[in-house]
Amino acid sequence: MKPTSGPEEARRPASDIRVFASNCSMHGLGHVFGPGSLSLRRGMWAAAVVLSVATFLYQVAERVRYYREFHHQTALDERESHRLVFPAVTLCNINPLRRSRLTPNDLHWAGSALLGLDPAEHPAFLRALGRPPAPPGFMPSPTFDMAQLYARAGHSLDDMLLDCRFRGEPCGPENFTTIFTRMGKCYTFNSGADGAELLTTTRGGMGNGLDIMLDVQQEEYLPVWRDNEETPFEVGIRVQIHSQEEPPIIDQLGLGVSPGYQTFVSCQQQQLSFLPPPWGDCSSASLNPNYEPEPSDPLGSPSPSPPYTLMGCRLACETRYVARKCGCRMMYMPGDTPVCSPQQYKNCAHPAIDAMLRKDSCACPNPCASTRYAKELSMVRIPSRAAARFLARKLNRSEAYIAENVLALDIFFEALNYETVEQKKAYEMSELLGDIGGQMGLFIGASLLTILEILDYLCEVFRDKVLGYFWNRRHSQRHSSTNLLQEGLGSHRTQVPHLSLGPSTLLCSEDLPPLLVLSPRLSPPPTAPATLSHGSRPAVCVLGAPP
């Protein structure tokens, strides 16, 4: 088979595969569909092209499959800063209620729920507290509020705080915010509540953070009446160092600080960043602690929800669980549900929380962005023999009291640097496209423009083969109808005289076919032919026009 000549090749349509193969930028097609007969060379080229395309498609499928697995990698970096926001520091006395503030009314309502006391044991417990028994005719109050009990009988920071300094400057109880936790009444330093400006530090090391001295007030500790799960045997305070966005879970995450020691806590800030699904499992949607949704405000926008944190999610989950089980919330839980009564505390709330913690029912993913603090602790005994007498005069306390009740706590940054732990996509879309492009160029010598050439060729094939088929079929039917009409007119031509019709002459004939083609000598009728009923056959009438 000889190669086609130039004019013959020019006459081929664009949908011809040989025209496409000779002009396409994809390697090998010109050797497969080029001019000439079948040969071993053409067959080898075809096999090479098919094998290359198959290998390319396999590599593309593997890359797409790997991309859809959504792998991620974790990058650890250390960065320096000239100024760091000081963390929030929450303090709680291990003893939840002061013995001097408990009353017979408190024991009547909360003695069984909080202390495990029977009503017959109330007089003996009051004597152990050094308080007189309930007077004759004692009548308890009609209602009782657990939150008010902890607010009134919890340890006061004004009495516990002996000295406070931040970066060498004096501070006091006004720099702390009262907060309720499962341990009772607690206090948070640098909480940022109510829009307060957050404190920062520009240097690391001791003396550049928070230095406080506290009196744990052991004489106010409740006597251990009987052993239960929440009976405290230790003395001191619990401390949690956390970010301002994260609520304290101090009963689970707090550090213990004991009296008679000065404790040094060296911190390093860590900023964590996780990926959302499908690459990771982080979340940024905060959970509403209210079991029942609040009605929407018809006049204003909804109140902004706090940023999502892991501890905040767990606390909201516990709140919703207790509200669903008991119809109330514990006094430290957020939300608008009423606070549980002492009887609800004992019979429902405490068992529900304990069962929930054992089951780990809260499915809380990691936050997409969070801040935590790595800590290193060290401690020394205080006071020394040389300082005991001085502190006794300064604090107006005995040396024995200072050894048993006073502690010092120093919290500071180790250095003004912080760690970043960041999850990153292991395989980006740009890398997928780059790999596909590299495989395409390696195996079939093509590019993105080659794909456009193939699409353009498919459009030409659709236009010539599909649309052309319907156009030719329609044209053929129209041509056949025209031939039939002309043949019918020819068979009746002798029966139609060449008449000169006037402008208003109506020519009717029973012998004419239903469709009449006028002779070229007749002018086209200004109106369509009219079919009149004449006997058993229709008559075709033509309105004449001037010659």
Coordinates of C-alpha atoms in Angstrom, one line a residue:
M1 CA 0.0 0.0 0.0
K2 CA 1.5 3.2 -1.1
P3 CA 1.5 6.3 0.9
T4 CA -1.4 8.6 0.2
S5 CA -0.6 11.6 -1.9
G6 CA -0.7 15.1 -0.6
P7 CA -4.1 16.1 -2.1
E8 CA -5.7 12.8 -0.9
E9 CA -4.4 13.4 2.6
A10 CA -5.6 16.9 2.6
R11 CA -9.1 15.7 1.7
R12 CA -9.3 13.3 4.7
P13 CA -11.6 14.5 7.5
A14 CA -10.2 15.6 10.9
S15 CA -11.8 12.5 12.4
D16 CA -9.6 10.2 10.5
I17 CA -7.3 8.3 12.9
R18 CA -4.4 8.6 10.5
V19 CA -4.7 12.4 10.4
F20 CA -4.9 12.5 14.2
A21 CA -1.9 10.1 14.6
S22 CA 0.3 12.1 12.3
N23 CA -0.4 15.4 14.1
C24 CA -0.7 14.2 17.8
S25 CA 2.1 15.0 20.2
M26 CA 1.8 11.5 21.9
H27 CA 4.8 9.4 21.0
G28 CA 4.3 6.2 18.9
L29 CA 0.9 6.8 17.4
G30 CA 2.4 7.9 14.1
H31 CA 4.3 4.6 13.8
V32 CA 1.1 2.6 14.5
F33 CA -1.4 4.4 12.3
G34 CA 1.0 5.7 9.7
P35 CA 0.7 4.9 6.0
G36 CA 1.7 1.5 4.7
S37 CA 0.6 -2.1 5.1
L38 CA 0.7 -4.3 8.2
S39 CA 4.2 -5.2 9.1
L40 CA 6.3 -6.6 12.0
R41 CA 7.6 -3.1 12.7
R42 CA 4.0 -1.7 13.0
G43 CA 3.0 -4.6 15.2
M44 CA 6.0 -4.0 17.5
W45 CA 5.2 -0.3 17.7
A46 CA 1.6 -1.1 18.6
A47 CA 2.6 -3.5 21.3
A48 CA 5.0 -0.9 22.7
V49 CA 2.3 1.8 22.8
V50 CA -0.2 -0.5 24.4
L51 CA 2.3 -1.7 27.1
S52 CA 3.3 1.9 27.8
V53 CA -0.3 3.1 28.1
A54 CA -1.1 0.1 30.4
T55 CA 1.9 0.8 32.6
F56 CA 1.0 4.5 32.8
L57 CA -2.6 3.8 33.8
Y58 CA -1.4 1.3 36.5
Q59 CA 1.0 3.9 37.9
V60 CA -1.7 6.5 37.9
A61 CA -4.1 4.2 39.7
E62 CA -1.5 3.4 42.3
R63 CA -0.8 7.2 42.9
V64 CA -4.5 7.9 43.1
R65 CA -5.1 5.0 45.6
Y66 CA -2.2 6.3 47.8
Y67 CA -3.6 9.8 47.7
R68 CA -7.1 8.6 48.8
E69 CA -5.5 6.9 51.8
F70 CA -4.9 10.4 53.2
H71 CA -1.6 9.8 54.9
H72 CA -0.1 12.4 57.2
Q73 CA 3.2 13.1 58.8
T74 CA 4.2 14.9 62.1
A75 CA 6.8 17.6 62.1
L76 CA 8.5 18.7 65.3
D77 CA 10.2 22.1 65.4
E78 CA 11.5 24.5 68.0
R79 CA 11.1 28.2 67.6
E80 CA 12.2 31.2 69.5
S81 CA 10.2 34.2 70.7
H82 CA 10.9 37.5 72.4
R83 CA 7.6 37.4 74.4
L84 CA 5.4 34.5 75.5
V85 CA 1.9 34.6 77.1
F86 CA 2.1 33.3 80.6
P87 CA -0.2 30.3 81.1
A88 CA -3.2 30.2 83.4
V89 CA -2.5 28.6 86.8
T90 CA -5.3 27.1 88.8
L91 CA -5.0 26.3 92.5
C92 CA -7.3 24.2 94.7
N93 CA -6.9 23.3 98.3
I94 CA -7.2 19.6 98.7
N95 CA -9.7 20.1 101.6
P96 CA -13.0 21.2 99.9
L97 CA -14.8 22.7 102.9
R98 CA -13.6 24.5 106.0
R99 CA -14.8 23.0 109.3
S100 CA -15.4 26.4 110.9
R101 CA -18.0 27.3 108.2
L102 CA -20.1 24.2 108.4
T103 CA -23.5 24.5 110.2
P104 CA -26.1 22.0 111.4
N105 CA -28.2 23.0 108.4
D106 CA -25.3 22.1 106.1
L107 CA -25.0 18.7 107.8
H108 CA -28.8 18.1 107.6
W109 CA -28.8 18.7 103.8
A110 CA -25.4 17.7 102.6
G111 CA -23.9 15.5 105.4
S112 CA -25.0 12.3 103.8
A113 CA -24.1 13.2 100.2
L114 CA -20.7 14.8 100.9
L115 CA -19.5 13.2 104.1
G116 CA -21.4 9.9 104.2
L117 CA -22.9 10.8 107.6
D118 CA -26.1 9.3 109.0
P119 CA -28.4 11.8 110.8
A120 CA -27.7 10.1 114.1
E121 CA -24.0 10.9 113.7
H122 CA -24.4 14.7 113.2
P123 CA -24.0 15.6 116.9
A124 CA -20.8 13.5 117.2
F125 CA -19.4 15.1 114.0
L126 CA -20.2 18.6 115.2
R127 CA -18.3 17.8 118.4
A128 CA -15.4 16.6 116.3
L129 CA -15.5 20.0 114.5
G130 CA -15.4 21.8 117.8
R131 CA -18.9 23.1 117.2
P132 CA -22.0 23.0 119.5
P133 CA -24.7 20.5 118.5
A134 CA -27.9 21.7 116.9
P135 CA -30.1 23.5 119.4
P136 CA -33.4 22.0 120.5
G137 CA -36.2 22.6 118.0
F138 CA -33.7 23.0 115.1
M139 CA -35.6 23.5 111.8
P140 CA -33.6 23.1 108.6
S141 CA -34.0 25.6 105.8
P142 CA -36.7 24.7 103.2
T143 CA -34.2 24.8 100.3
F144 CA -30.5 24.3 99.9
D145 CA -28.0 25.3 97.2
M146 CA -24.8 23.3 96.8
A147 CA -23.1 26.1 94.9
Q148 CA -23.7 28.5 97.8
L149 CA -22.3 25.9 100.2
Y150 CA -19.0 25.7 98.4
A151 CA -18.8 29.4 97.9
R152 CA -19.3 30.1 101.6
A153 CA -17.4 27.2 103.2
G154 CA -14.6 26.8 100.7
H155 CA -11.1 28.1 101.5
S156 CA -10.7 31.8 100.8
L157 CA -7.7 33.0 98.9
D158 CA -7.5 36.1 101.1
D159 CA -6.6 33.8 104.0
M160 CA -4.4 31.3 102.1
L161 CA -2.3 33.7 100.0
L162 CA 0.7 34.9 102.1
D163 CA 2.8 36.4 99.3
C164 CA 2.5 36.8 95.6
R165 CA 4.8 38.2 92.9
F166 CA 4.8 38.1 89.2
R167 CA 8.1 39.0 87.4
G168 CA 9.2 40.6 90.7
E169 CA 6.1 42.8 90.9
P170 CA 3.6 42.4 93.8
C171 CA 0.3 40.7 93.0
G172 CA -2.7 39.7 95.1
P173 CA -6.1 38.0 95.2
E174 CA -7.4 40.6 92.7
N175 CA -5.2 38.9 90.1
F176 CA -7.0 35.6 90.6
T177 CA -10.4 34.5 89.4
T178 CA -12.7 32.2 91.4
I179 CA -13.7 29.1 89.6
F180 CA -15.6 25.9 90.7
T181 CA -14.2 22.5 89.9
R182 CA -14.9 19.0 91.1
M183 CA -12.6 19.8 94.0
G184 CA -14.7 22.7 95.1
K185 CA -13.8 26.4 95.2
C186 CA -10.5 27.1 93.3
Y187 CA -8.7 30.1 91.9
T188 CA -7.1 30.8 88.6
F189 CA -4.2 33.2 88.0
N190 CA -4.1 35.0 84.5
S191 CA -7.4 33.5 83.4
G192 CA -8.2 36.3 80.9
A193 CA -11.8 36.2 82.1
D194 CA -14.1 39.2 81.4
G195 CA -11.7 40.5 78.8
A196 CA -8.8 41.0 81.2
E197 CA -5.4 41.5 79.5
L198 CA -3.2 38.4 79.5
L199 CA 0.1 38.7 81.3
T200 CA 3.3 38.0 79.3
T201 CA 6.9 37.4 80.1
T202 CA 10.0 38.5 78.2
R203 CA 12.6 36.3 80.0
G204 CA 13.0 32.8 81.2
G205 CA 14.2 31.3 84.4
M206 CA 13.3 31.7 88.1
G207 CA 12.1 35.2 89.2
N208 CA 10.5 35.8 85.8
G209 CA 7.2 34.0 86.5
L210 CA 4.7 33.5 89.3
D211 CA 6.1 33.2 92.9
I212 CA 3.5 32.6 95.6
M213 CA 3.5 31.5 99.2
L214 CA 0.4 29.8 100.5
D215 CA -1.0 28.6 103.9
V216 CA -3.0 25.4 103.4
Q217 CA -4.8 25.9 106.8
Q218 CA -4.7 22.4 108.1
E219 CA -6.6 23.4 111.1
E220 CA -9.6 23.9 108.8
Y221 CA -9.5 20.4 107.3
L222 CA -12.5 18.2 107.9
P223 CA -12.0 15.2 110.1
V224 CA -11.9 11.8 108.3
W225 CA -15.1 10.2 109.6
R226 CA -15.1 7.1 107.4
D227 CA -13.3 5.8 104.3
N228 CA -14.9 6.4 100.9
E229 CA -13.8 7.1 97.4
E230 CA -13.5 10.9 97.8
T231 CA -12.0 11.0 101.3
P232 CA -8.8 13.0 101.1
F233 CA -5.9 11.7 103.2
E234 CA -3.2 14.1 101.9
V235 CA -2.5 17.8 102.7
G236 CA -1.5 20.5 100.3
I237 CA -2.8 22.1 97.1
R238 CA -3.5 20.9 93.6
V239 CA -2.0 23.0 90.7
Q240 CA -2.8 22.8 87.0
I241 CA -1.0 24.8 84.4
H242 CA -3.1 25.2 81.2
S243 CA -4.0 27.6 78.4
Q244 CA -6.7 30.3 78.9
E245 CA -9.1 28.5 76.5
E246 CA -9.0 25.2 78.3
P247 CA -11.1 24.6 81.5
P248 CA -9.2 23.0 84.4
I249 CA -9.8 19.4 85.1
I250 CA -7.7 19.7 88.2
D251 CA -9.0 16.5 90.0
Q252 CA -7.5 14.4 87.2
L253 CA -4.6 16.5 85.8
G254 CA -3.5 18.6 88.8
L255 CA 0.0 18.5 90.3
G256 CA 0.3 18.0 94.1
V257 CA 2.3 20.6 96.1
S258 CA 3.0 19.8 99.7
P259 CA 3.5 22.2 102.6
G260 CA 7.0 22.3 104.0
Y261 CA 8.5 22.5 100.5
Q262 CA 9.3 25.0 97.9
T263 CA 8.3 23.6 94.5
F264 CA 9.9 24.8 91.2
V265 CA 7.9 24.2 88.0
S266 CA 9.8 24.8 84.8
C267 CA 7.5 25.0 81.8
Q268 CA 7.9 24.9 78.0
Q269 CA 5.1 25.9 75.7
Q270 CA 4.0 23.4 73.0
Q271 CA 1.8 24.4 70.2
L272 CA -0.1 21.5 68.6
S273 CA -1.7 21.5 65.2
F274 CA -3.7 18.5 63.9
L275 CA -5.4 17.9 60.6
P276 CA -9.2 17.5 60.2
P277 CA -10.7 14.4 58.5
P278 CA -9.9 12.6 56.3
W279 CA -6.2 13.1 57.0
G280 CA -6.7 13.2 60.8
D281 CA -9.5 13.2 63.4
C282 CA -9.4 16.7 64.9
S283 CA -12.4 18.9 65.4
S284 CA -13.1 22.6 65.9
A285 CA -16.8 22.5 66.7
S286 CA -17.5 23.1 70.3
L287 CA -20.2 21.0 72.1
N288 CA -23.2 22.7 73.7
P289 CA -23.3 21.6 77.4
N290 CA -27.1 22.1 77.6
Y291 CA -29.0 18.9 77.1
E292 CA -32.0 20.8 75.7
P293 CA -31.2 23.3 72.9
E294 CA -31.8 26.9 73.9
P295 CA -34.5 28.8 72.0
S296 CA -33.0 31.0 69.3
D297 CA -32.9 34.7 69.9
P298 CA -35.4 36.3 67.5
L299 CA -33.8 39.7 67.8
G300 CA -30.1 39.0 67.8
S301 CA -27.4 36.6 66.6
P302 CA -26.6 33.6 68.8
S303 CA -23.9 34.0 71.4
P304 CA -20.4 32.9 70.3
S305 CA -19.4 29.5 71.4
P306 CA -16.1 29.1 73.2
P307 CA -13.2 27.6 71.2
Y308 CA -13.1 23.8 71.1
T309 CA -10.7 22.1 73.6
L310 CA -10.3 18.5 74.6
M311 CA -11.1 19.2 78.3
G312 CA -14.0 21.5 77.3
C313 CA -15.5 18.7 75.2
R314 CA -15.2 16.2 78.0
L315 CA -16.7 18.6 80.5
A316 CA -19.6 19.4 78.2
C317 CA -20.1 15.7 77.5
E318 CA -20.3 14.9 81.3
T319 CA -22.7 17.8 81.7
R320 CA -25.0 16.5 79.0
Y321 CA -24.8 13.0 80.4
V322 CA -25.7 14.0 84.0
A323 CA -28.5 16.3 82.7
R324 CA -30.0 13.5 80.7
K325 CA -29.7 11.0 83.6
C326 CA -30.6 13.2 86.6
G327 CA -32.2 16.3 85.2
C328 CA -29.6 18.6 86.8
R329 CA -25.9 19.4 86.8
M330 CA -23.2 19.4 89.3
M331 CA -22.1 22.8 90.6
Y332 CA -18.9 23.0 88.6
M333 CA -20.5 22.1 85.3
P334 CA -21.4 24.7 82.7
G335 CA -24.8 25.3 81.2
D336 CA -28.2 26.5 82.3
T337 CA -29.5 23.3 83.9
P338 CA -30.4 23.6 87.6
V339 CA -27.8 22.6 90.1
C340 CA -28.4 19.2 91.6
S341 CA -29.7 18.9 95.2
P342 CA -27.6 17.0 97.8
Q343 CA -29.9 14.0 97.4
Q344 CA -29.4 14.1 93.6
Y345 CA -25.6 14.4 94.1
K346 CA -25.6 11.2 96.2
N347 CA -28.1 9.0 94.4
C348 CA -27.6 10.1 90.7
A349 CA -24.9 12.5 89.8
H350 CA -21.9 10.9 91.5
P351 CA -22.7 7.4 90.4
A352 CA -23.4 8.6 86.8
I353 CA -20.1 10.4 86.6
D354 CA -18.1 7.5 88.0
A355 CA -19.8 5.1 85.6
M356 CA -19.2 7.4 82.7
L357 CA -15.5 7.7 83.5
R358 CA -15.1 4.0 83.8
K359 CA -16.8 3.4 80.4
D360 CA -15.0 6.3 78.8
S361 CA -18.2 7.2 77.0
C362 CA -17.2 10.6 75.7
A363 CA -15.7 10.5 72.2
C364 CA -13.8 13.7 72.1
P365 CA -11.4 14.2 69.2
N366 CA -8.2 16.2 69.5
P367 CA -8.6 20.0 68.8
C368 CA -7.2 21.2 65.5
A369 CA -5.1 23.8 67.4
S370 CA -4.2 23.7 71.0
T371 CA -1.5 24.8 73.5
R372 CA -0.1 22.7 76.3
Y373 CA 2.9 23.0 78.7
A374 CA 5.6 20.5 79.4
K375 CA 6.6 20.6 83.0
E376 CA 9.7 19.7 85.1
L377 CA 9.4 19.7 88.9
S378 CA 12.0 20.1 91.6
M379 CA 11.6 20.9 95.3
V380 CA 13.5 21.9 98.4
R381 CA 12.4 21.9 102.1
I382 CA 11.4 25.1 103.8
P383 CA 11.9 26.8 106.1
S384 CA 15.5 26.2 106.9
R385 CA 16.5 26.4 110.6
A386 CA 18.0 29.9 109.9
A387 CA 14.8 31.2 108.4
A388 CA 12.2 29.5 110.6
R389 CA 12.3 32.2 113.3
F390 CA 12.3 35.0 110.8
L391 CA 9.2 33.6 109.0
A392 CA 7.5 33.0 112.3
R393 CA 7.9 36.7 113.2
K394 CA 6.9 37.8 109.7
L395 CA 3.8 35.6 109.4
N396 CA 2.9 35.8 113.1
R397 CA 2.8 32.0 113.2
S398 CA 4.8 29.4 115.2
E399 CA 7.7 27.6 113.6
A400 CA 5.7 24.3 113.9
Y401 CA 2.7 25.8 112.1
I402 CA 4.9 27.1 109.3
A403 CA 6.5 23.7 108.8
E404 CA 3.1 22.0 108.6
N405 CA 1.1 24.6 106.6
V406 CA 3.3 26.9 104.5
L407 CA 4.5 26.1 101.0
A408 CA 6.1 28.1 98.2
L409 CA 5.5 27.7 94.5
D410 CA 7.6 29.1 91.6
I411 CA 6.3 28.7 88.0
F412 CA 8.4 30.0 85.2
F413 CA 9.4 29.4 81.6
E414 CA 12.6 27.5 81.1
A415 CA 13.5 29.6 78.1
L416 CA 11.6 31.9 75.6
N417 CA 11.3 29.2 73.0
Y418 CA 8.5 26.9 72.2
E419 CA 7.9 23.6 70.4
T420 CA 5.6 23.1 67.5
V421 CA 4.1 19.7 66.8
E422 CA 2.3 20.0 63.4
Q423 CA 0.5 17.3 61.3
K424 CA 1.0 17.8 57.6
K425 CA -0.4 16.1 54.6
A426 CA 2.0 13.5 53.4
Y427 CA 0.8 13.6 49.8
E428 CA -0.6 16.9 48.5
M429 CA -2.7 17.3 45.3
S430 CA 0.2 19.1 43.7
E431 CA 2.4 16.1 44.3
L432 CA -0.3 13.8 42.8
L433 CA -0.5 15.9 39.6
G434 CA 3.3 16.1 39.5
D435 CA 3.6 12.3 39.7
I436 CA 0.9 11.8 37.0
G437 CA 2.7 14.3 34.8
G438 CA 6.0 12.6 35.3
Q439 CA 4.6 9.1 34.6
M440 CA 2.8 10.5 31.5
G441 CA 6.0 12.0 30.1
L442 CA 8.1 8.9 30.9
F443 CA 5.8 6.2 29.5
I444 CA 3.8 7.8 26.7
G445 CA 5.7 11.1 26.1
A446 CA 2.5 13.1 26.6
S447 CA 1.5 16.3 28.5
L448 CA -1.7 18.1 29.4
L449 CA -1.9 19.5 25.9
T450 CA -1.9 16.0 24.6
I451 CA -5.1 15.3 26.6
L452 CA -6.6 18.4 25.0
E453 CA -5.7 17.0 21.5
I454 CA -7.4 13.7 22.3
L455 CA -10.5 15.5 23.5
D456 CA -10.5 17.7 20.4
Y457 CA -10.2 14.5 18.2
L458 CA -13.1 12.9 20.0
C459 CA -15.2 16.0 19.4
E460 CA -14.3 15.7 15.7
V461 CA -15.3 12.0 15.6
F462 CA -18.6 12.8 17.3
R463 CA -19.4 15.6 14.9
D464 CA -18.4 13.6 11.7
K465 CA -19.7 10.2 12.7
V466 CA -22.7 10.7 14.9
L467 CA -24.0 14.1 13.9
G468 CA -23.0 13.5 10.3
Y469 CA -25.0 10.2 10.3
F470 CA -28.2 12.0 11.4
W471 CA -27.7 14.9 9.0
N472 CA -27.2 12.6 6.0
R473 CA -30.2 10.5 6.9
R474 CA -32.4 13.6 7.1
H475 CA -31.0 14.9 3.8
S476 CA -31.7 11.6 2.1
Q477 CA -35.3 11.5 3.3
R478 CA -35.8 15.0 2.0
H479 CA -34.3 14.2 -1.4
S480 CA -36.5 11.1 -1.7
S481 CA -39.7 13.1 -1.1
T482 CA -38.7 15.7 -3.7
N483 CA -38.2 13.0 -6.3
L484 CA -41.6 11.4 -5.6
L485 CA -43.3 14.7 -6.0
Q486 CA -41.6 15.4 -9.3
E487 CA -42.5 12.0 -10.7
G488 CA -46.2 12.5 -9.7
L489 CA -46.3 15.9 -11.4
G490 CA -44.7 14.4 -14.5
S491 CA -47.4 11.7 -14.9
H492 CA -50.2 14.4 -14.7
R493 CA -48.5 17.0 -16.8
T494 CA -50.6 16.3 -19.9
Q495 CA -53.7 16.9 -18.0
V496 CA -52.8 20.4 -16.8
P497 CA -53.1 22.9 -19.6
H498 CA -50.8 25.9 -19.7
L499 CA -53.3 28.5 -18.7
S500 CA -52.9 32.1 -17.9
L501 CA -54.5 32.6 -14.6
G502 CA -55.9 35.9 -13.5
P503 CA -55.2 37.4 -10.1
S504 CA -58.4 36.0 -8.7
T505 CA -58.8 32.8 -10.6
L506 CA -59.2 29.6 -8.6
L507 CA -58.1 26.5 -10.4
C508 CA -59.5 23.2 -9.1
S509 CA -59.1 19.7 -10.4
E510 CA -60.0 16.2 -9.1
D511 CA -57.2 14.6 -11.1
L512 CA -54.3 16.4 -9.6
P513 CA -52.4 14.7 -6.7
P514 CA -52.7 16.1 -3.2
L515 CA -49.3 17.8 -3.5
L516 CA -49.0 19.9 -6.6
V517 CA -45.8 21.3 -8.0
L518 CA -46.6 24.2 -10.3
S519 CA -45.1 24.6 -13.7
P520 CA -42.3 27.1 -14.0
R521 CA -44.5 29.1 -16.2
L522 CA -46.9 29.7 -13.3
S523 CA -46.0 32.2 -10.7
P524 CA -45.8 30.9 -7.0
P525 CA -49.2 31.3 -5.4
P526 CA -49.5 33.9 -2.8
T527 CA -51.5 31.6 -0.6
A528 CA -51.2 28.0 0.2
P529 CA -53.2 25.5 -1.9
A530 CA -56.8 24.9 -0.7
T531 CA -58.2 21.4 -0.6
L532 CA -62.0 21.3 -1.3
S533 CA -64.3 18.4 -0.9
H534 CA -65.7 17.4 -4.3
G535 CA -67.5 14.2 -4.5
S536 CA -65.5 11.3 -3.2
R537 CA -62.1 12.7 -4.0
P538 CA -60.5 15.9 -2.7
A539 CA -59.9 18.6 -5.2
V540 CA -56.7 20.7 -5.2
C541 CA -57.2 24.4 -6.0
V542 CA -54.6 27.0 -6.7
L543 CA -55.3 30.7 -6.6
G544 CA -53.8 32.2 -9.7
A545 CA -51.5 35.2 -9.8
P546 CA -50.8 37.6 -12.6
P547 CA -48.4 36.2 -15.2

